XYZ file of C-alpha atoms in Angstrom:
604
model
C 25.443 -41.431 24.093
C 23.924 -39.206 21.341
C 24.603 -40.184 17.716
C 27.215 -38.183 15.767
C 25.937 -34.953 14.218
C 26.850 -36.138 10.723
C 24.684 -39.263 10.954
C 21.028 -38.874 9.897
C 18.456 -41.643 10.362
C 15.951 -41.822 7.490
C 13.532 -44.159 5.738
C 13.955 -44.801 2.002
C 11.142 -46.009 -0.276
C 11.281 -47.914 -3.556
C 8.129 -48.885 -5.501
C 7.178 -52.509 -4.910
C 9.523 -52.999 -1.944
C 9.394 -52.484 1.812
C 10.950 -49.181 2.946
C 14.418 -49.367 4.446
C 15.627 -47.673 7.608
C 19.122 -46.326 7.055
C 21.738 -44.184 8.684
C 23.183 -41.699 6.206
C 26.642 -40.351 6.788
C 26.603 -36.756 5.547
C 30.365 -36.860 5.106
C 30.048 -39.480 2.371
C 29.548 -38.399 -1.263
C 25.900 -38.539 -2.320
C 26.766 -40.896 -5.188
C 28.224 -43.399 -2.706
C 25.042 -43.284 -0.619
C 22.844 -43.847 -3.713
C 25.078 -46.758 -4.759
C 24.695 -48.320 -1.297
C 20.895 -47.966 -1.465
C 20.741 -49.500 -4.968
C 22.888 -52.456 -3.895
C 20.523 -53.100 -0.982
C 17.714 -53.670 -3.527
C 20.001 -55.390 -6.049
C 19.643 -52.554 -8.558
C 22.399 -52.064 -11.112
C 23.561 -48.887 -12.855
C 23.293 -46.638 -9.789
C 24.218 -43.599 -11.938
C 20.647 -43.665 -13.280
C 19.111 -43.192 -9.820
C 18.660 -40.317 -7.395
C 16.993 -39.570 -4.061
C 13.913 -37.383 -3.627
C 12.043 -35.949 -0.669
C 8.940 -38.144 -0.363
C 6.381 -35.345 0.001
C 4.231 -33.205 -2.270
C 7.277 -31.346 -3.628
C 9.282 -34.407 -4.772
C 12.436 -32.292 -4.815
C 15.686 -34.055 -5.680
C 18.424 -34.402 -3.067
C 21.664 -32.800 -4.275
C 25.004 -31.947 -2.723
C 23.704 -28.384 -2.216
C 20.545 -29.250 -0.278
C 21.497 -32.535 1.398
C 21.999 -30.769 4.729
C 18.243 -30.110 4.799
C 17.680 -33.820 5.516
C 16.599 -34.245 9.139
C 16.270 -37.263 11.393
C 13.047 -39.098 10.576
C 12.844 -37.807 6.983
C 11.293 -40.086 4.359
C 13.200 -40.293 1.073
C 12.379 -41.996 -2.203
C 14.720 -43.720 -4.634
C 13.829 -42.677 -8.190
C 15.306 -42.183 -11.634
C 17.930 -39.447 -11.964
C 16.919 -35.904 -13.087
C 18.739 -36.327 -16.420
C 17.085 -39.658 -17.225
C 13.656 -38.339 -16.194
C 14.138 -35.244 -18.385
C 15.102 -37.371 -21.398
C 12.067 -39.618 -20.908
C 9.629 -36.707 -20.585
C 11.215 -34.932 -23.543
C 10.362 -37.958 -25.679
C 6.949 -38.632 -24.154
C 5.532 -35.135 -24.744
C 6.172 -35.631 -28.474
C 4.056 -38.776 -28.579
C 1.438 -39.058 -31.311
C -1.081 -40.371 -28.792
C -3.123 -37.589 -27.197
C -3.611 -39.564 -23.991
C 0.109 -40.315 -23.680
C 0.977 -36.699 -24.461
C -1.482 -35.470 -21.831
C -0.010 -37.720 -19.117
C 3.519 -36.695 -20.075
C 2.677 -32.965 -19.911
C 0.998 -33.475 -16.531
C 4.168 -35.182 -15.201
C 6.319 -32.452 -16.739
C 4.285 -29.707 -15.053
C 4.805 -31.377 -11.654
C 8.499 -32.162 -12.162
C 9.366 -28.673 -13.454
C 8.966 -27.158 -9.992
C 12.311 -28.745 -9.063
C 15.279 -26.665 -10.227
C 17.524 -29.741 -10.599
C 15.122 -31.354 -13.065
C 14.406 -27.992 -14.715
C 18.096 -27.497 -15.493
C 18.320 -30.927 -17.127
C 15.157 -30.408 -19.198
C 16.267 -26.947 -20.312
C 19.647 -28.397 -21.358
C 17.690 -30.648 -23.732
C 16.238 -27.471 -25.343
C 12.937 -28.235 -23.657
C 11.788 -24.590 -23.521
C 12.026 -24.307 -27.322
C 10.054 -27.521 -27.693
C 7.235 -26.179 -25.485
C 7.067 -22.841 -27.314
C 6.905 -24.662 -30.655
C 4.062 -26.798 -29.343
C 2.190 -23.627 -28.333
C 2.881 -21.779 -31.601
C 2.336 -24.570 -34.139
C 0.466 -27.212 -32.248
C -2.451 -25.059 -31.178
C -4.055 -25.059 -34.611
C -3.885 -28.833 -34.761
C -5.378 -29.079 -31.271
C -8.139 -26.673 -32.214
C -9.283 -28.996 -35.001
C -9.862 -31.643 -32.355
C -11.419 -29.205 -29.915
C -15.004 -29.884 -30.987
C -14.714 -33.580 -30.310
C -12.081 -33.437 -27.549
C -12.687 -30.112 -25.859
C -11.631 -31.170 -22.314
C -8.501 -32.845 -23.687
C -7.562 -29.724 -25.665
C -7.904 -27.481 -22.624
C -5.842 -29.835 -20.444
C -3.103 -30.237 -23.076
C -2.637 -26.502 -23.454
C -3.021 -25.896 -19.736
C -0.305 -28.369 -18.715
C 1.975 -27.140 -21.527
C 1.709 -23.552 -20.271
C 2.013 -24.663 -16.636
C 5.263 -26.496 -17.375
C 6.519 -23.444 -19.273
C 5.738 -21.112 -16.352
C 7.386 -23.418 -13.792
C 10.540 -23.762 -15.894
C 10.820 -20.003 -16.514
C 10.302 -19.171 -12.831
C 13.743 -20.631 -12.043
C 15.392 -17.753 -13.926
C 17.643 -20.025 -15.988
C 16.461 -18.792 -19.400
C 16.166 -15.129 -20.387
C 12.721 -13.847 -21.343
C 14.220 -11.875 -24.223
C 14.668 -15.050 -26.279
C 11.011 -15.497 -27.255
C 9.572 -14.704 -30.654
C 6.798 -12.289 -31.532
C 4.736 -15.260 -32.768
C 4.806 -16.804 -29.288
C 3.791 -13.504 -27.665
C 0.923 -13.082 -30.129
C -0.263 -16.618 -29.426
C -0.283 -16.103 -25.650
C -2.027 -12.750 -26.080
C -4.676 -14.389 -28.278
C -5.607 -16.725 -25.413
C -6.213 -13.676 -23.197
C -8.157 -11.750 -25.817
C -10.593 -14.593 -26.523
C -13.979 -14.194 -24.883
C -14.332 -17.886 -24.042
C -11.180 -19.660 -22.932
C -10.387 -22.490 -20.536
C -9.850 -21.038 -17.042
C -6.513 -22.767 -16.471
C -5.204 -21.664 -19.895
C -6.283 -18.084 -19.208
C -4.561 -18.084 -15.795
C -1.273 -19.347 -17.227
C -1.439 -16.957 -20.181
C -1.940 -13.963 -17.882
C 0.934 -15.154 -15.671
C 3.222 -15.435 -18.722
C 2.318 -11.935 -19.947
C 2.987 -10.492 -16.481
C 6.422 -12.134 -16.326
C 7.272 -10.947 -19.839
C 6.476 -7.344 -18.967
C 8.281 -7.413 -15.607
C 11.423 -9.145 -16.876
C 12.040 -7.522 -20.256
C 11.712 -3.916 -21.361
C 11.707 -5.051 -24.997
C 8.855 -7.493 -24.375
C 6.907 -4.733 -22.577
C 6.511 -2.872 -25.873
C 5.527 -6.052 -27.724
C 2.979 -7.087 -25.097
C 1.572 -3.549 -24.907
C 0.880 -3.736 -28.661
C -1.122 -6.935 -28.242
C -2.967 -6.271 -24.958
C -4.953 -3.218 -23.895
C -6.600 -2.381 -20.603
C -9.963 -2.554 -22.361
C -9.324 -6.164 -23.378
C -8.414 -7.101 -19.798
C -11.438 -5.513 -18.122
C -13.932 -8.299 -19.031
C -11.811 -10.737 -17.012
C -12.409 -8.555 -13.933
C -16.163 -8.772 -14.341
C -16.282 -12.513 -13.731
C -16.464 -14.305 -10.394
C -13.176 -16.239 -10.474
C -10.878 -14.421 -8.029
C -7.759 -16.132 -9.391
C -8.472 -14.782 -12.883
C -9.165 -11.344 -11.405
C -5.881 -11.482 -9.480
C -3.835 -12.397 -12.557
C -5.605 -9.688 -14.570
C -4.816 -6.950 -12.057
C -1.244 -8.274 -11.910
C -0.883 -7.737 -15.672
C -2.357 -4.227 -15.389
C 0.098 -3.453 -12.578
C 3.004 -4.803 -14.623
C 2.095 -2.630 -17.629
C 1.670 0.326 -15.289
C 4.918 -0.316 -13.363
C 7.180 -0.877 -16.374
C 6.104 2.140 -18.417
C 9.424 3.424 -19.844
C 11.108 6.352 -18.088
C 13.550 7.364 -20.802
C 12.561 11.006 -20.616
C 10.514 13.018 -18.171
C 8.208 14.235 -20.919
C 7.606 10.687 -22.184
C 6.856 9.508 -18.670
C 4.385 12.320 -18.036
C 2.611 11.537 -21.295
C 2.350 7.843 -20.434
C 1.102 8.590 -16.925
C -1.542 10.953 -18.279
C -2.524 8.357 -20.871
C -2.770 5.655 -18.217
C -4.848 7.949 -16.002
C -7.150 8.639 -18.965
C -7.521 4.916 -19.635
C -8.310 4.219 -15.989
C -11.063 6.821 -16.049
C -12.359 6.009 -19.534
C -12.708 2.291 -18.991
C -14.094 2.728 -15.489
C -11.475 0.354 -14.161
C -11.769 1.731 -10.646
C -15.520 1.221 -10.380
C -15.285 -2.271 -11.906
C -12.644 -3.320 -9.377
C -14.696 -1.794 -6.562
C -17.886 -3.572 -7.602
C -16.577 -6.941 -8.761
C -13.542 -7.436 -6.540
C -13.533 -5.344 -3.366
C -17.269 -5.559 -2.718
C -17.576 -9.104 -3.984
C -19.052 -11.693 -1.564
C -15.836 -13.704 -1.955
C -13.274 -12.814 0.756
C -10.130 -11.204 -0.643
C -7.118 -13.518 -0.375
C -3.559 -12.376 0.310
C -2.425 -12.356 -3.318
C -5.395 -10.262 -4.419
C -4.822 -7.890 -1.483
C -1.204 -7.484 -2.605
C -2.190 -6.709 -6.199
C -4.773 -4.152 -5.024
C -2.105 -2.578 -2.808
C 0.272 -2.364 -5.791
C -2.429 -0.767 -7.951
C -3.183 1.712 -5.157
C 0.499 2.684 -4.867
C 0.936 3.045 -8.635
C -2.194 5.158 -8.837
C -0.888 7.517 -6.139
C 2.494 7.636 -7.853
C 0.793 9.509 -10.700
C 0.948 12.462 -8.293
C 4.733 12.316 -8.030
C 5.367 14.711 -10.906
C 3.193 17.428 -9.354
C 4.656 16.682 -5.916
C 8.199 17.240 -7.227
C 7.370 20.282 -9.394
C 8.234 23.687 -7.959
C 5.962 26.613 -8.659
C 7.353 29.152 -11.087
C 6.612 32.592 -9.577
C 6.731 34.075 -13.083
C 4.177 31.644 -14.548
C 0.931 33.584 -14.889
C -1.223 30.435 -15.197
C 0.078 29.182 -11.868
C -0.337 32.595 -10.238
C -3.942 32.658 -11.452
C -4.638 29.642 -9.211
C -3.671 31.711 -6.166
C -5.851 34.568 -7.441
C -8.721 32.085 -7.735
C -8.239 30.968 -4.127
C -8.464 34.617 -3.041
C -11.536 35.262 -5.206
C -13.468 32.273 -3.852
C -12.575 33.020 -0.221
C -13.413 36.719 -0.208
C -15.886 36.886 -3.114
C -13.831 39.522 -4.960
C -13.048 39.926 -8.633
C -9.560 40.652 -9.884
C -9.283 44.449 -10.127
C -8.163 45.960 -13.403
C -4.674 47.431 -13.451
C -5.955 51.001 -13.533
C -8.190 50.688 -10.434
C -6.558 52.558 -7.552
C -2.904 53.047 -6.831
C -0.377 50.238 -7.109
C 0.495 50.513 -3.430
C -3.131 50.250 -2.421
C -3.642 47.108 -4.483
C -0.466 45.539 -3.118
C -1.584 46.293 0.415
C -4.988 44.748 -0.260
C -3.476 41.594 -1.769
C -0.996 41.276 1.100
C -3.832 41.540 3.635
C -5.862 38.844 1.881
C -2.883 36.513 1.468
C -2.203 36.856 5.170
C -5.810 35.854 5.894
C -5.368 32.853 3.572
C -2.539 31.741 5.824
C 0.414 31.948 3.441
C 3.892 32.334 4.927
C 4.967 34.820 2.257
C 2.235 37.475 2.315
C 3.755 39.536 -0.498
C 4.410 36.701 -2.974
C 2.650 33.493 -1.865
C 3.968 31.695 -4.954
C 7.243 31.320 -3.041
C 5.468 29.033 -0.537
C 5.145 26.372 -3.249
C 8.822 26.239 -4.223
C 9.495 23.604 -1.540
C 9.483 20.008 -2.834
C 7.799 17.932 -1.727
C 4.884 18.825 -1.877
C 5.426 21.389 -4.651
C 2.465 22.105 -6.906
C 0.474 19.186 -5.498
C -0.362 21.289 -2.429
C -1.753 24.072 -4.614
C -3.762 21.536 -6.628
C -5.317 20.238 -3.411
C -6.144 23.731 -2.177
C -7.865 24.625 -5.447
C -9.796 21.347 -5.450
C -10.976 22.006 -1.884
C -11.981 25.576 -2.727
C -13.983 24.517 -5.799
C -15.562 21.236 -4.683
C -16.063 22.019 -0.977
C -16.551 25.740 -1.276
C -18.634 26.285 1.867
C -16.141 24.446 4.078
C -13.251 26.323 2.441
C -14.811 29.759 2.973
C -15.771 28.883 6.548
C -12.235 27.819 7.463
C -10.613 30.885 5.893
C -13.034 33.439 7.373
C -13.150 31.702 10.746
C -9.384 31.876 11.130
C -9.035 35.381 9.728
C -11.320 36.668 12.524
C -9.185 35.190 15.303
C -6.200 36.734 16.995
C -3.062 36.385 14.903
C -1.437 33.894 17.253
C -4.592 31.737 17.483
C -5.400 31.501 13.776
C -4.857 28.214 11.970
C -3.050 29.320 8.765
C -4.853 27.631 5.885
C -2.039 28.032 3.355
C 0.754 26.768 5.585
C -1.471 23.984 6.943
C -2.398 22.810 3.437
C 1.233 22.645 2.333
C 2.387 20.723 5.417
C -0.676 18.456 5.350
C -0.114 17.550 1.691
C 3.489 16.688 2.504
C 2.332 14.550 5.439
C -0.255 12.674 3.354
C 2.375 11.951 0.697
C 4.577 10.467 3.430
C 1.736 8.380 4.879
C 0.736 7.004 1.468
C 4.386 6.802 0.305
C 3.795 8.699 -2.913
C 6.712 8.197 -5.288
C 7.959 4.971 -3.688
C 7.919 1.608 -5.401
C 5.438 -0.925 -3.992
C 6.737 -3.456 -1.485
C 6.832 -7.089 -2.592
C 5.235 -8.455 0.578
C 2.733 -5.754 1.536
C -1.046 -6.325 1.478
C -2.047 -2.951 2.948
C -4.629 -1.606 0.503
C -7.477 0.707 1.540
C -10.900 0.117 -0.048
C -11.892 3.767 0.383
C -9.300 4.901 -2.180
C -11.157 2.912 -4.857
C -14.439 4.736 -4.209
C -13.557 8.051 -5.880
C -11.762 9.110 -9.069
C -9.943 11.879 -7.139
C -9.408 9.931 -3.959
C -6.222 11.741 -2.870
C -7.807 15.159 -3.272
C -10.902 14.052 -1.346
C -8.627 12.529 1.303
C -6.951 15.938 1.633
C -10.298 17.737 1.926
C -11.343 15.555 4.859
C -7.975 15.911 6.584
C -7.714 19.698 6.232
C -11.068 20.034 7.980
C -9.832 17.649 10.656
C -6.726 19.796 11.128
C -8.803 22.931 11.630
C -11.064 21.102 14.116
C -8.112 19.718 16.079
C -6.484 23.155 16.147
C -9.562 24.565 17.874
C -9.839 21.628 20.283
C -6.199 22.087 21.318
C -6.661 25.871 21.579
C -3.418 26.049 19.701
C -1.294 29.061 18.883
C 1.208 29.544 16.082
C 3.934 28.103 18.338
C 1.938 24.848 18.593
C 1.808 24.217 14.839
C 4.108 21.184 14.867
C 2.295 19.691 17.890
C -1.032 19.986 16.083
C 0.420 18.305 12.995
C 1.671 15.409 15.154
C -1.793 14.917 16.662
C -3.441 15.098 13.214
C -0.992 12.513 11.889
C -1.891 10.190 14.749
C -5.617 10.709 14.139
C -5.219 9.881 10.433
C -3.043 6.826 11.067
C -5.436 5.422 13.676
C -8.428 5.931 11.363
C -6.607 4.263 8.450
C -5.775 1.282 10.654
C -9.518 0.589 10.915
C -9.639 0.137 7.096
C -12.815 2.166 6.392
C -14.727 1.043 3.296
C -15.521 4.566 2.083
C -14.347 8.144 2.490
C -17.532 8.945 4.423
C -16.765 6.117 6.818
C -13.218 7.451 7.198
C -14.617 10.880 8.017
C -16.964 9.310 10.566
C -14.072 7.467 12.221
C -12.166 10.740 12.526
C -15.139 12.316 14.285
C -14.662 9.752 17.051
C -10.950 10.479 17.268
C -10.982 14.037 18.590
C -8.116 15.513 20.568
C -9.664 14.463 23.900
C -9.991 10.872 22.667
C -6.369 10.872 21.475
C -5.266 11.983 24.948
C -7.281 9.156 26.516
C -5.783 6.607 24.113
C -2.266 7.839 24.812
C -2.843 7.686 28.561
C -4.328 4.205 28.286
C -1.411 2.974 26.194
C 1.078 4.411 28.664
C -0.709 2.788 31.577
C -0.827 -0.555 29.800
C 2.901 -0.662 29.330
C 4.650 -3.258 31.435
C 6.714 -0.686 33.313
C 3.613 1.027 34.669
C 1.953 -2.256 35.638
C 4.954 -3.761 37.399
C 4.540 -4.570 41.102
C 7.049 -1.974 42.454
C 5.330 0.833 40.507
C 1.878 -0.183 41.766
C 3.109 -0.364 45.381
C 4.770 3.044 45.134
C 1.643 4.563 43.602
C -0.536 3.211 46.418
C 1.909 4.455 49.049
C 2.176 8.067 47.843
C -1.441 8.531 46.690
C -2.747 9.955 50.046
C 0.097 12.452 50.182
C -0.469 13.534 46.580
C -4.217 13.976 47.122
C -3.570 16.145 50.195
C -1.103 18.224 48.207
C -3.691 18.769 45.464
C -6.273 19.791 48.043
C -3.949 22.380 49.613
C -2.961 23.747 46.230
C -6.591 24.322 45.279
C -7.327 26.017 48.612
C -4.333 28.309 48.122
C -5.554 29.132 44.655
C -8.878 30.300 46.072
C -7.094 32.498 48.571
C -4.875 34.117 45.939
C -7.737 34.910 43.571
C -8.346 34.086 39.911
C -7.950 35.937 36.605
C -10.907 35.880 34.230
C -11.195 37.142 30.659
C -13.548 40.061 30.199
C -15.032 40.816 26.759
C -15.572 44.524 26.154
C -18.005 46.048 23.675
C -15.188 46.250 21.157
C -14.599 42.486 21.540
C -11.239 43.157 23.102
C -10.230 40.796 25.834
C -9.108 42.213 29.150
C -8.125 40.540 32.402
C -10.411 40.862 35.421
C -8.895 39.885 38.745
C -11.179 38.820 41.597
C -9.188 38.618 44.808
C -10.234 36.646 47.839
C -8.565 38.292 50.813
C -8.983 36.546 54.132
C -12.072 34.593 53.133
C -14.202 33.380 55.964
C -15.018 29.754 56.639
C -18.542 30.484 55.516
C -17.247 31.657 52.117
C -15.168 28.491 51.749
C -18.152 26.321 52.618
C -20.251 28.067 49.989
C -17.564 27.617 47.337
C -17.009 23.965 48.214
C -20.727 23.183 48.170
C -21.028 24.777 44.730
C -17.819 23.390 43.283
C -16.914 20.144 45.000
C -14.628 19.281 42.047
C -12.304 22.064 43.196
C -11.117 19.728 45.932
C -11.532 16.233 44.479
């Protein structure tokens, strides 16, 4: 007969005694169980004891988590959380450095448990730790020359205990003084600091910024990106991770009180990123470091990547003003570069003639609105970001831009790949793929090294993809009705290439070369065939049964096609395509034999 569900069989340890095997009735109050255990070892005052999980966590058993106890668990009888908190509160104030160090080490370990943390915080333990950091540091520094390891450990365990206690969310971050913030910031700004102290200090600054808008301003006054960069140039990946986390926090919590303020801060941040060469330092010292990137670093790089792309959100959500001459000049510049023309003065030719000429050129550029292409950029997203990308492509990849425009303007209207419309839809698609404007996910590690290889990585990404779109359009022999189909194929090509995590934009471009339309069709067919439904036994048997009949049907269809004749395209001197029909009326067996010997693939 199985034991009752409320009975749990466990082993309980007590220092200096043999462990006891007990059956715990989960219906009993926890205090009654502790009293029973204490009486078994002849221990009085059971209120001063508690049970812990006997593993690396040492978490206390409470009424809230007692149901987590399973059969075979090993528990430990120990002093209660309140008594332990009182003892540690006294011990960390000891005048003996060795005793203080041991007490802080025990406090750092015990603070991970929320039950103990609550008791220690109730004793005003957080204030005691902050006072030790603010006022005690100077006294420790006097001993640093003769007790340097001890000083580093004292401060390290003090900050570790502080971080563990604050992580429980019991105390608000807004309660800390400017003196404490300045002290923590000073540990980060020092060129030579104990590694553990630096890690904890960076973690504290990150939490301050993320959890308090008021502290963001205070931390931002004490810490600059330039002061954080040296920590990225070392070899300790944990320090690098914490440093990028602080940068991300400062970036993420920039105030959004007004749109103008936000734009100014974003531009300032972008200037800092470029000025301090943060991107190249991260690329060299982190991404291309011999040390493999761990999950936490990958997450922080992903967050930085997302925040960097979110700088584009303002342009993505800004409509073009058709009356803004500066914005209209960008469209004029696109026309000038494509057709090598200068803007005509107002008095050159009639107004109607100039309008007709502009309309013709805007049609060749592939805009939807040939008369006023500015109207094409009033859709958000992608807004002005699409026009920015087009201008960047025209200026920095001029030969490819001119080739695409002229190549499509010489095709039939229905076969041309409209550059303007394609650029707008492609920019919108890339913003969706890279989730521009969305907050970073807490559990995502999906960063792409190639986006850290260029200062204008999104624009370069667009330039590669717009050339891919034009190439795929030709491979699909698409018409204007196939526009959405082409965009779907291009999206699949981009997504598959990104999945391979190329290390550079050139490598991404190379991967796309191997993912042409024909290869996409093969991959799709292979994936369909590998699905369970297509590989099931009934499907395979049916396929084998009807294959001879299908092959005979194909053979007859091809023979009938030869008898009916075929239409071929004929190119005249004026490059106009006409249809030429070659009939095959009553062909002889000899004619069939000749055709089959020349084109055996017509049958099989």
